[in-house]
Short mmCIF file of C-alpha atoms in Angstrom, two decimals:
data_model
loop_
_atom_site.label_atom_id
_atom_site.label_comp_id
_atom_site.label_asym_id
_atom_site.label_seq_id
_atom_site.Cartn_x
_atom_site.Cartn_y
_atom_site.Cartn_z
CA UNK A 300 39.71 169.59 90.92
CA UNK A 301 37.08 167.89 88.39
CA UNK A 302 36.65 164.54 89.31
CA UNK A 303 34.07 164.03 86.85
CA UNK A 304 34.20 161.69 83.87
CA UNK A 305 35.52 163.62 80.46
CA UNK A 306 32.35 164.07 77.70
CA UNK A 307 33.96 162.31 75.61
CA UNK A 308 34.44 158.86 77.90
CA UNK A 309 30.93 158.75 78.90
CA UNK A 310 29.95 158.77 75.25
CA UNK A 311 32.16 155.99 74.37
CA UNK A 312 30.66 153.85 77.12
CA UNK A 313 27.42 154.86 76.02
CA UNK A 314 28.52 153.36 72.00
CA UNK A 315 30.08 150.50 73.91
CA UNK A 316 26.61 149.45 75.02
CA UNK A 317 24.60 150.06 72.14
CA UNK A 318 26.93 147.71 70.15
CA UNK A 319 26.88 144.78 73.05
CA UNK A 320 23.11 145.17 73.01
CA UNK A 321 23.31 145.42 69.06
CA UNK A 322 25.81 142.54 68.52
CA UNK A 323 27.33 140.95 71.46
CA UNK A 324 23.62 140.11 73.20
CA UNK A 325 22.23 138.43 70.17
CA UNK A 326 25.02 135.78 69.88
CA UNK A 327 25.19 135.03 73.36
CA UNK A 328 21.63 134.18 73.26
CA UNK A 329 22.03 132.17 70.22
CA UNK A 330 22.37 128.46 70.11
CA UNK A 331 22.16 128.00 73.50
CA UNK A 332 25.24 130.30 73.99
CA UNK A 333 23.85 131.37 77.58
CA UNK A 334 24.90 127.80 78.87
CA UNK A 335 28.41 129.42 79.33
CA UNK A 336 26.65 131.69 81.85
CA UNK A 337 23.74 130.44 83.40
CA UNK A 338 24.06 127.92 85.60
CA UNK A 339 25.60 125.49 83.36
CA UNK A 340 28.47 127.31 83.10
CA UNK A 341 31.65 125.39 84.69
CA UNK A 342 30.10 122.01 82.47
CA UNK A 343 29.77 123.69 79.42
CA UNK A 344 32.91 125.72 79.91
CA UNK A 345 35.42 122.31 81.17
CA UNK A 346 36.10 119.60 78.89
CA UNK A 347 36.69 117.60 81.86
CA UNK A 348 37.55 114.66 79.67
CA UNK A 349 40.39 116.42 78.06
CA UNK A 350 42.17 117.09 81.17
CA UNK A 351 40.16 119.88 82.33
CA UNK A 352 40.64 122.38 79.53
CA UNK A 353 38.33 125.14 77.89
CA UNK A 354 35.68 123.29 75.80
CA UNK A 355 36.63 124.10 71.92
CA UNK A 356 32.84 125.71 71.52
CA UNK A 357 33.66 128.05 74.24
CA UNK A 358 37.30 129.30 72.91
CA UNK A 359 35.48 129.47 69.65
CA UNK A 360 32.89 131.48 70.83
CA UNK A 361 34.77 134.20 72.78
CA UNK A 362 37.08 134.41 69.35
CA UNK A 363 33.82 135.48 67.42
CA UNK A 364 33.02 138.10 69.70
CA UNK A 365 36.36 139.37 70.06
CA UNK A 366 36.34 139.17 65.59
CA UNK A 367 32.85 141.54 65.92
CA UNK A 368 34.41 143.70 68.56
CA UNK A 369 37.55 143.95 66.45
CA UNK A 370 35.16 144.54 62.95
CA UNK A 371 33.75 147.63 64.76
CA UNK A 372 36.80 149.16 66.59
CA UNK A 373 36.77 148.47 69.96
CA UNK A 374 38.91 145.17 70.22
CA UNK A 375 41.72 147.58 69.85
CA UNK A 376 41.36 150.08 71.89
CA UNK A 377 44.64 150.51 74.11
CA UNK A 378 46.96 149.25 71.03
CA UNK A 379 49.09 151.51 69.96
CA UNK A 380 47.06 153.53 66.44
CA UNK A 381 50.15 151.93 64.28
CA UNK A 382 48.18 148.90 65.04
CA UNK A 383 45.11 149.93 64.39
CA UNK A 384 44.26 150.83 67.96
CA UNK A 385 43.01 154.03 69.52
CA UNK A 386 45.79 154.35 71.81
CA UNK A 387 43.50 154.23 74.88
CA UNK A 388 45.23 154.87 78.22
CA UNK A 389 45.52 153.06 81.41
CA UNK A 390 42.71 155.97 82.90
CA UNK A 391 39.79 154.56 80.44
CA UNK A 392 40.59 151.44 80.53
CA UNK A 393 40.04 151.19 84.14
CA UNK A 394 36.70 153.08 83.28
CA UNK A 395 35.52 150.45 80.88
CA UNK A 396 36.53 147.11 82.67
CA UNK A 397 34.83 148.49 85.81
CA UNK A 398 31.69 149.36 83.53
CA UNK A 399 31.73 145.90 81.84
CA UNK A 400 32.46 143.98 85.20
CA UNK A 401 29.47 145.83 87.00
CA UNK A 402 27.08 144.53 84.35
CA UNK A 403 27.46 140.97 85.50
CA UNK A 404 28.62 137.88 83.97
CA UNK A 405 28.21 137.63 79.78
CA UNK A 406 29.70 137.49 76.28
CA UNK A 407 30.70 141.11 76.10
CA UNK A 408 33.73 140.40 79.71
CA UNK A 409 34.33 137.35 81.14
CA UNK A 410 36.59 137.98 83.78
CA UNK A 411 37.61 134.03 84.42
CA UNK A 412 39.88 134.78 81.47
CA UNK A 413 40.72 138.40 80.99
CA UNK A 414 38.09 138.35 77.83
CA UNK A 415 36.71 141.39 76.59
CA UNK A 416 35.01 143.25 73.39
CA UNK A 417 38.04 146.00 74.87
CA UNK A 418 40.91 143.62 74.80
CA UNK A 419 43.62 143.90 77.63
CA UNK A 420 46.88 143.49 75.77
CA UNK A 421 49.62 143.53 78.01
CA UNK A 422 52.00 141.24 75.16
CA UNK A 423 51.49 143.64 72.67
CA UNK A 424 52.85 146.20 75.43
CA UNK A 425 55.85 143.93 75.69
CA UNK A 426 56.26 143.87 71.97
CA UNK A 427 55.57 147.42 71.26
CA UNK A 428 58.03 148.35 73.95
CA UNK A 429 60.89 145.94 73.91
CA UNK A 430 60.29 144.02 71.16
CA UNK A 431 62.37 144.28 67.35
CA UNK A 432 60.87 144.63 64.32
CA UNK A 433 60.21 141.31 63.18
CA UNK A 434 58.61 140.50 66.88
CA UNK A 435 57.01 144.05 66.60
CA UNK A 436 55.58 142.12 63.01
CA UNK A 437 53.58 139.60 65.12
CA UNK A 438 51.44 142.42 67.19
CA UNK A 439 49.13 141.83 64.39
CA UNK A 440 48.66 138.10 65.03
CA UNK A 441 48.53 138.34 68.81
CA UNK A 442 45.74 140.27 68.32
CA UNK A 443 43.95 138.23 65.56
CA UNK A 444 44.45 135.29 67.40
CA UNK A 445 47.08 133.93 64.75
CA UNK A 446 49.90 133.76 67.44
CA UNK A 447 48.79 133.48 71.17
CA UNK A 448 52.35 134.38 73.60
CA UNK A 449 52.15 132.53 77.27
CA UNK A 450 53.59 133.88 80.49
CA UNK A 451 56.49 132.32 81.67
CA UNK A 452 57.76 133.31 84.91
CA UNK A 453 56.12 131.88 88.24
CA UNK A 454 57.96 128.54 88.88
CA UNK A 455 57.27 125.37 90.97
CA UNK A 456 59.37 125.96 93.89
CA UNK A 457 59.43 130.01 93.48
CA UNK A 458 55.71 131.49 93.01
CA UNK A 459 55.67 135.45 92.99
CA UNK A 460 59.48 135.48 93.62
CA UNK A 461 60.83 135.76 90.35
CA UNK A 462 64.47 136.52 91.22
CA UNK A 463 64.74 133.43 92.44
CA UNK A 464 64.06 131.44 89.45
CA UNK A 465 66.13 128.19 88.81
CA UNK A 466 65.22 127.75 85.01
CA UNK A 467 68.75 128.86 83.28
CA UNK A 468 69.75 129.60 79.72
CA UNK A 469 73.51 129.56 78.55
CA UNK A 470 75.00 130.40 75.22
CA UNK A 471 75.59 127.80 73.14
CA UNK A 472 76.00 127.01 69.29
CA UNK A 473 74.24 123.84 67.57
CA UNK A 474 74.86 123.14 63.46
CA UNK A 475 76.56 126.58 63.41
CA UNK A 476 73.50 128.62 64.65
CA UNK A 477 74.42 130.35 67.99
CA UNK A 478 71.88 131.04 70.57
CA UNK A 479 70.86 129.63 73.88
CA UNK A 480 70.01 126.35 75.38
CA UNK A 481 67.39 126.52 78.28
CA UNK A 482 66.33 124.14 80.98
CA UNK A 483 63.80 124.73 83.93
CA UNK A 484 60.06 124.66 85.04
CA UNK A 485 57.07 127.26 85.01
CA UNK A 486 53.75 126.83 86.36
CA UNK A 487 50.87 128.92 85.73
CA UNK A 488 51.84 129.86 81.68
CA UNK A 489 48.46 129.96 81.12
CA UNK A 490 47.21 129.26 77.34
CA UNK A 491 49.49 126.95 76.47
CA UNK A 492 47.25 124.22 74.89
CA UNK A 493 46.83 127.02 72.07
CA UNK A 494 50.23 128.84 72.30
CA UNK A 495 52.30 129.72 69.42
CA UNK A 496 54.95 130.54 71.65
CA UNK A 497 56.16 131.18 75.42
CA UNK A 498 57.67 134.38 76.31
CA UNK A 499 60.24 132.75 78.93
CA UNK A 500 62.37 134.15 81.37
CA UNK A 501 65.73 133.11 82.80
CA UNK A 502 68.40 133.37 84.40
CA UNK A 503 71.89 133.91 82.11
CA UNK A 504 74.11 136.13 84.53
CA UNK A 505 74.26 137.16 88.28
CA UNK A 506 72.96 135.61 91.35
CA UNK A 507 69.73 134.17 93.16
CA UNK A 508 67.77 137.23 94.08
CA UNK A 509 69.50 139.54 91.70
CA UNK A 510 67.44 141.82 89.67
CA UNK A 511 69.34 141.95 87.03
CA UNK A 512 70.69 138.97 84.72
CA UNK A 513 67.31 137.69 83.94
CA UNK A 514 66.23 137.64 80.32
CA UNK A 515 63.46 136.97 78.09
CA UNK A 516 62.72 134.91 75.23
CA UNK A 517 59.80 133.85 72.64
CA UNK A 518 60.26 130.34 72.68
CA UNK A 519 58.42 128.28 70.13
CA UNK A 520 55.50 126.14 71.87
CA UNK A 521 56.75 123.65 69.91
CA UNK A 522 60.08 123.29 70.32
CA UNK A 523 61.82 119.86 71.19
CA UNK A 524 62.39 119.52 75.05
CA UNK A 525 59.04 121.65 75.39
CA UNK A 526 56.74 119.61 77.37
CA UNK A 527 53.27 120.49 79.43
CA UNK A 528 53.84 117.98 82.52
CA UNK A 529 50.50 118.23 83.48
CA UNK A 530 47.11 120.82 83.46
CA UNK A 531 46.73 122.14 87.24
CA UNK A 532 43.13 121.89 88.24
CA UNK A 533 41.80 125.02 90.03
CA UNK A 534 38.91 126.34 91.68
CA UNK A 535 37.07 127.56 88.95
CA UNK A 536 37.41 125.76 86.18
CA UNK A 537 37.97 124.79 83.16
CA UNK A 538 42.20 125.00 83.57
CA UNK A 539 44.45 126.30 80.97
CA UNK A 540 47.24 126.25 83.74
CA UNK A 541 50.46 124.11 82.94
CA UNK A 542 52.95 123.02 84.46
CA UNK A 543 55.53 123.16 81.82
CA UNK A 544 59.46 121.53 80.98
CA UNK A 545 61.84 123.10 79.16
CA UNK A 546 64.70 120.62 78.53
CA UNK A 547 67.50 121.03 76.79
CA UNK A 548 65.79 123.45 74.47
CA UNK A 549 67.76 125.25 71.89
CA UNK A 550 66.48 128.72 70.61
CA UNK A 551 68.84 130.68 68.18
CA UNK A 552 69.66 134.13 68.72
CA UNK A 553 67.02 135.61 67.18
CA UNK A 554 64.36 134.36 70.10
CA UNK A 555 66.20 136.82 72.59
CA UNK A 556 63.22 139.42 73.81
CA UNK A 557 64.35 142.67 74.82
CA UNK A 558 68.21 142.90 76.50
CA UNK A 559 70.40 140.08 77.78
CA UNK A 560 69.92 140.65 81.73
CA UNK A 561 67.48 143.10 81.94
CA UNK A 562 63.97 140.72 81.03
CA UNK A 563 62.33 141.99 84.91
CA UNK A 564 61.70 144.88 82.59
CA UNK A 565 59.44 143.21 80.31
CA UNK A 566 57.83 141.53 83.41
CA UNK A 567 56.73 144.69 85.30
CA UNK A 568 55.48 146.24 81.94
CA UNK A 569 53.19 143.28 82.37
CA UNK A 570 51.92 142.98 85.92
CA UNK A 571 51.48 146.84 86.28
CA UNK A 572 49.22 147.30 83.28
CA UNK A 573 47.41 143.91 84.01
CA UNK A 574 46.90 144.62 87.76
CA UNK A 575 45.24 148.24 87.45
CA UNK A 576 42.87 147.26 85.18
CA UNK A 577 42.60 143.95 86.82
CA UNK A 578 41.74 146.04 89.73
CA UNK A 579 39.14 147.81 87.39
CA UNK A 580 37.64 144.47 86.80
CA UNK A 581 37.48 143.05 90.45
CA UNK A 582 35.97 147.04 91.65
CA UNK A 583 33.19 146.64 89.03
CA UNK A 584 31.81 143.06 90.29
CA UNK A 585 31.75 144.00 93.48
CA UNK A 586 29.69 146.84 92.49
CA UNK A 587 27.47 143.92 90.59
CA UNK A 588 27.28 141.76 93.62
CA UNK A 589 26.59 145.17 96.01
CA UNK A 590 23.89 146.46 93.71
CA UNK A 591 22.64 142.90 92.99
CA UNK A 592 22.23 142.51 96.36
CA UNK A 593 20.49 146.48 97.21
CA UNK A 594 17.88 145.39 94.38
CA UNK A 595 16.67 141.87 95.90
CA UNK A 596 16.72 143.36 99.69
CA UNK A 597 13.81 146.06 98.82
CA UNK A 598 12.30 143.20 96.95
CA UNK A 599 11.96 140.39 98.86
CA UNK A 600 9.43 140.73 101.94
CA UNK A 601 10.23 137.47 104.43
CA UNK A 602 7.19 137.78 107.27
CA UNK A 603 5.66 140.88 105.34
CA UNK A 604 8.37 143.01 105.83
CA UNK A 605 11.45 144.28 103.01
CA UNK A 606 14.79 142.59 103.97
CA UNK A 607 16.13 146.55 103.38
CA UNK A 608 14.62 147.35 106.70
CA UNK A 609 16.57 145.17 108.72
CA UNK A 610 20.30 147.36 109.62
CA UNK A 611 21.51 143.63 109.49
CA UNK A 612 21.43 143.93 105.70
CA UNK A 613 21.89 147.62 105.33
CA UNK A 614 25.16 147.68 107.55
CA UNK A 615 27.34 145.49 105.83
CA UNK A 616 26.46 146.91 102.22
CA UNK A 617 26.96 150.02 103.71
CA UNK A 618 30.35 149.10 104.22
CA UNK A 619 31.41 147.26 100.82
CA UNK A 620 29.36 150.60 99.15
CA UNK A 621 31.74 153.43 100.75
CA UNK A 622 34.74 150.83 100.57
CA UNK A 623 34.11 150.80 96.61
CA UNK A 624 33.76 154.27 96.51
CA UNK A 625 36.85 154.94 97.59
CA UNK A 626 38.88 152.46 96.16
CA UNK A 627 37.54 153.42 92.57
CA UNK A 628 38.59 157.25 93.17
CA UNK A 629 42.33 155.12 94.03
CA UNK A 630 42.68 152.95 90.79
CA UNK A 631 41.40 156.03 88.79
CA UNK A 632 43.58 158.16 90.30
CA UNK A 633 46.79 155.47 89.79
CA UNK A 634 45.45 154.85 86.34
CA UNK A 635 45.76 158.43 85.59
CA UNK A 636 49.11 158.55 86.89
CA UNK A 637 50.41 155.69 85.23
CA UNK A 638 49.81 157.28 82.04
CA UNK A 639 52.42 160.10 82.75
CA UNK A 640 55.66 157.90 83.63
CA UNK A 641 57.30 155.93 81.83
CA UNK A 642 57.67 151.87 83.01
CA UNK A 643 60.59 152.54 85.00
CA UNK A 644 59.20 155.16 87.12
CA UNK A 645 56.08 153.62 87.93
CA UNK A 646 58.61 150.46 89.49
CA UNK A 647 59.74 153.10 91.22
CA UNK A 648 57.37 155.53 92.33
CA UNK A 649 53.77 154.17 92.02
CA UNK A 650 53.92 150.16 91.88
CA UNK A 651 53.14 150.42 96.13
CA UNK A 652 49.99 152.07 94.65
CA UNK A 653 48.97 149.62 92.06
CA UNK A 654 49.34 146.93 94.65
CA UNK A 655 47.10 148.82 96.91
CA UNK A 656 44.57 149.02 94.19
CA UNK A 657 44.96 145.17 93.27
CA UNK A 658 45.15 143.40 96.78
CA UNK A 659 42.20 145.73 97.72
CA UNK A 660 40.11 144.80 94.87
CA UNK A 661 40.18 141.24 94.91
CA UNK A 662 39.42 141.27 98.73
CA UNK A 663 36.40 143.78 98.65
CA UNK A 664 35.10 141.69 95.68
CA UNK A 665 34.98 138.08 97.39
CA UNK A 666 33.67 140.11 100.38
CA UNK A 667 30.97 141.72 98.28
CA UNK A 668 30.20 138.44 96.54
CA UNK A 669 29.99 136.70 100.09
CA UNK A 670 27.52 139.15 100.95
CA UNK A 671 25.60 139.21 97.95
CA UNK A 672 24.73 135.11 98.62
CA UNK A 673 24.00 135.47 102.39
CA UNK A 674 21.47 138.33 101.30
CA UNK A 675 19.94 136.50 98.45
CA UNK A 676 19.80 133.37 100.71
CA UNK A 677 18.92 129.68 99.41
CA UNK A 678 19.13 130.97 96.24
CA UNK A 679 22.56 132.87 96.65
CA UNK A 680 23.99 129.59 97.49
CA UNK A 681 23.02 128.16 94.34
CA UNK A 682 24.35 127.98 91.06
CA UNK A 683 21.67 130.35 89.11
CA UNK A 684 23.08 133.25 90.22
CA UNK A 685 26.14 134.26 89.68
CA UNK A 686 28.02 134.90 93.03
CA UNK A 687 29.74 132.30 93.87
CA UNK A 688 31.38 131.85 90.20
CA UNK A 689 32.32 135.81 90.86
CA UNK A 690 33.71 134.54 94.33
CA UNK A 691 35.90 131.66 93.44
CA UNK A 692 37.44 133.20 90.24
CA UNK A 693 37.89 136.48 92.64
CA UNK A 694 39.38 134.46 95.62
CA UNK A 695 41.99 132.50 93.28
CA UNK A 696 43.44 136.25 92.60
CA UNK A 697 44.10 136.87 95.88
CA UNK A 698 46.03 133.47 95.85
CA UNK A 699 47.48 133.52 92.52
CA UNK A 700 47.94 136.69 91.18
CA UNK A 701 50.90 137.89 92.03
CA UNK A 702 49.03 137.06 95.97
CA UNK A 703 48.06 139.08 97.80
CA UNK A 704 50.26 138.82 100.72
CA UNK A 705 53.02 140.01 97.48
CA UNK A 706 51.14 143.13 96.94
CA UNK A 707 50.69 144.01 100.63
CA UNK A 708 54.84 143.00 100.64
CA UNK A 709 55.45 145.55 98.13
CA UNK A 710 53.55 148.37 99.84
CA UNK A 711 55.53 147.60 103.36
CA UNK A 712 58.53 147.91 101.08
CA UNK A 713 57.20 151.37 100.21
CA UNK A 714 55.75 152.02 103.55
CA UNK A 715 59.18 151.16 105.63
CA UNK A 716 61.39 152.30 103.02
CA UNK A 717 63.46 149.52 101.48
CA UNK A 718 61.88 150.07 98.12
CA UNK A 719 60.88 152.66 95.92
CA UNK A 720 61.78 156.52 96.26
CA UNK A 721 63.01 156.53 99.65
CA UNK A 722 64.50 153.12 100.08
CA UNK A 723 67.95 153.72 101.89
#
């Protein structure tokens, strides 16, 4: 078996670089751009007297390199080619977001917000997949920035357990128009100061905890009864996390995503794609911070001798080293799987591996970025370098997204049997 990268991948990463150092470098050193990185970065980022959210000169900043990424071809990579993209797979993906991530923090991946010159589009999945023609029409706009979709499924009072969700829609008619009126909470729909519209999910048939007879729908942002209740500050900011109302809000027919009872669908077809290449992300800045770390101990001499000498420093990084190693050969190997099933069979044949990949990631990442600022000392512990932003933002996924304890939950259910193939 080859486990070697294809020809043609390696030459795409090596065009991906030449047009970051080309393009991408250039504007992030101009104007005083690096602020956003160096160790100004959380000021210049947080509008902290706007409630916390993402300074307009830094949105504006990551939409002109996503506009020069997108001039040149490479914004677009995963979408679908009857979108202009190159219909890049799961496999390369994970490739290229571990690449990026391993080059440290900059304009070309930020990983506090999922931006990249290789945009992860998991909405334009949803769309693409589930969506109809006239929502398949604003794939377009997601991507251009003209529309921006939020999240809406963790809840207050329900986190990672979706099927549990109290937020309700019914059927109902207003001035002759039928459709739905919805009421509930989410938390977490992240982007909503900028959102065009909500992709919500409730519940219109069936019990708590059922599976089925939760649907989805793109709810206008600004639709009466919407209402942001407050931003949630976080560890790393700025926020762009709501907590968000929905009273009484009427959508007409037409706002119903995918089918009546069956919106988990839509769901999964986000977390799985997200979380792999999440993974990706998480693999290739711990391979920053271990590297980062390798380079400084055979530099710096404390009492005449290299801190590489000491088995003190080389043990742990031997560690987080062979851990990476193996858990890229895992999210490759998942990656490349994922592209041969369809969404349902990856729920039920391959999601206990994605979690593996995704819960393992996050944690060998804060580990490696707690090692990298032990090894690099005083300095380590300070702001001008970059492991303890890589930490933080790191840690939160292991609390937020979709926590870990949720992804070790779904491998037991794999593991013991009441989920997936052999569940009984």
């Amino acid at each position: 078996m080859d486990f070697s990268l294809p020809a043609d991948l390696v030459a795409y990463l090596g065009e991906l670089d030449r047009f970051i150092e080309r393009e991408i470098k250039p504007l992030e050193e101009a104007d005083d751009n690096i602020r956003f990185f160096d160790h100004r970065r959380e000021w210049a980022r947080t509008d902290f007297e706007n409630g916390g959210l993402p300074r307009h000169e830094w949105e504006a900043l990551l939409r002109k390199a996503k506009d020069l990424a997108d001039a040149a071809g490479h914004l677009r990579f995963p979408v679908p080619k009857q979108y202009g993209g190159k219909d890049g797979s799961n496999l390369w993906m994970a490739v290229i977001r571990e690449h990026f991530a391993a080059k440290g923090l900059g304009l070309h991946n930020d990983l506090q917000n999922e931006h990249s010159i290789v945009g992860n589009f998991p909405v334009v999945t949803m769309l693409d997949r589930y969506g109809r023609d006239d929502q398949k029409a604003m794939i377009d706009g997601s991507i251009k920035g003209k529309y921006r979709i939020t999240f809406g499924l963790t809840e207050p009072h329900h986190g990672s357990d979706a099927t549990h969700m109290e937020t309700r829609a019914v059927p109902a008619t207003r001035d002759n128009v039928k459709g739905w009126i919805i009421n509930g909470e989410k938390m977490w729909t992240t982007g909503m100061h900028v959102a065009t519209h909500c992709a919500l999910f409730a519940r219109t048939s069936g019990n708590d905890g059922d599976a089925r007879g939760i649907t989805c729908f793109l709810v206008p942002a600004k639709s009466p009864g919407v209402k942001v209740e407050e931003y949630m500050w976080t560890f790393n900011m700025p926020t762009d996390h709501p907590r968000v109302s929905f009273t009484d809000v009427f959508v007409p027919e037409d706002a119903l995503f995918g089918e009546v009872g069956r919106g988990l669908s839509l769901a999964q077809c986000f977390v799985h794609q997200n979380r792999i290449r999440q993974a990706a992300s998480s693999l290739g800045a711990a391979v920053y911070c271990i590297n980062e770390s390798v380079k400084y101990a055979r530099e710096r001499k404390p009492f005449g001798r290299a801190l590489a000498e000491n088995q003190a420093i080389q043990f742990p990084l031997v560690e987080l080293a062979t851990q990476a190693e193996m858990l890229r050969l895992l999210i490759r190997k998942t990656a490349w799987e994922m592209d041969q099933l369809t969404e349902e069979q990856i729920e039920r044949t391959l999601s206990d591996r994605v979690s593996m990949c995704n819960y393992w990631a996050n944690r060998l990442c804060c580990e490696s970025a707690d090692r990298a600022m032990q090894v690099h000392g005083g300095m380590g512990y300070s702001r001008h370098k970059p492991f303890e932003h890589i930490y933080r933002h790191h840690r939160r996924y292991r609390i937020t997204e979709g926590s870990e304890e949720i992804q070790m939950r779904k491998v037991a259910g794999f593991l013991f049997g009441y989920m997936g193939p052999g569940k009984h």
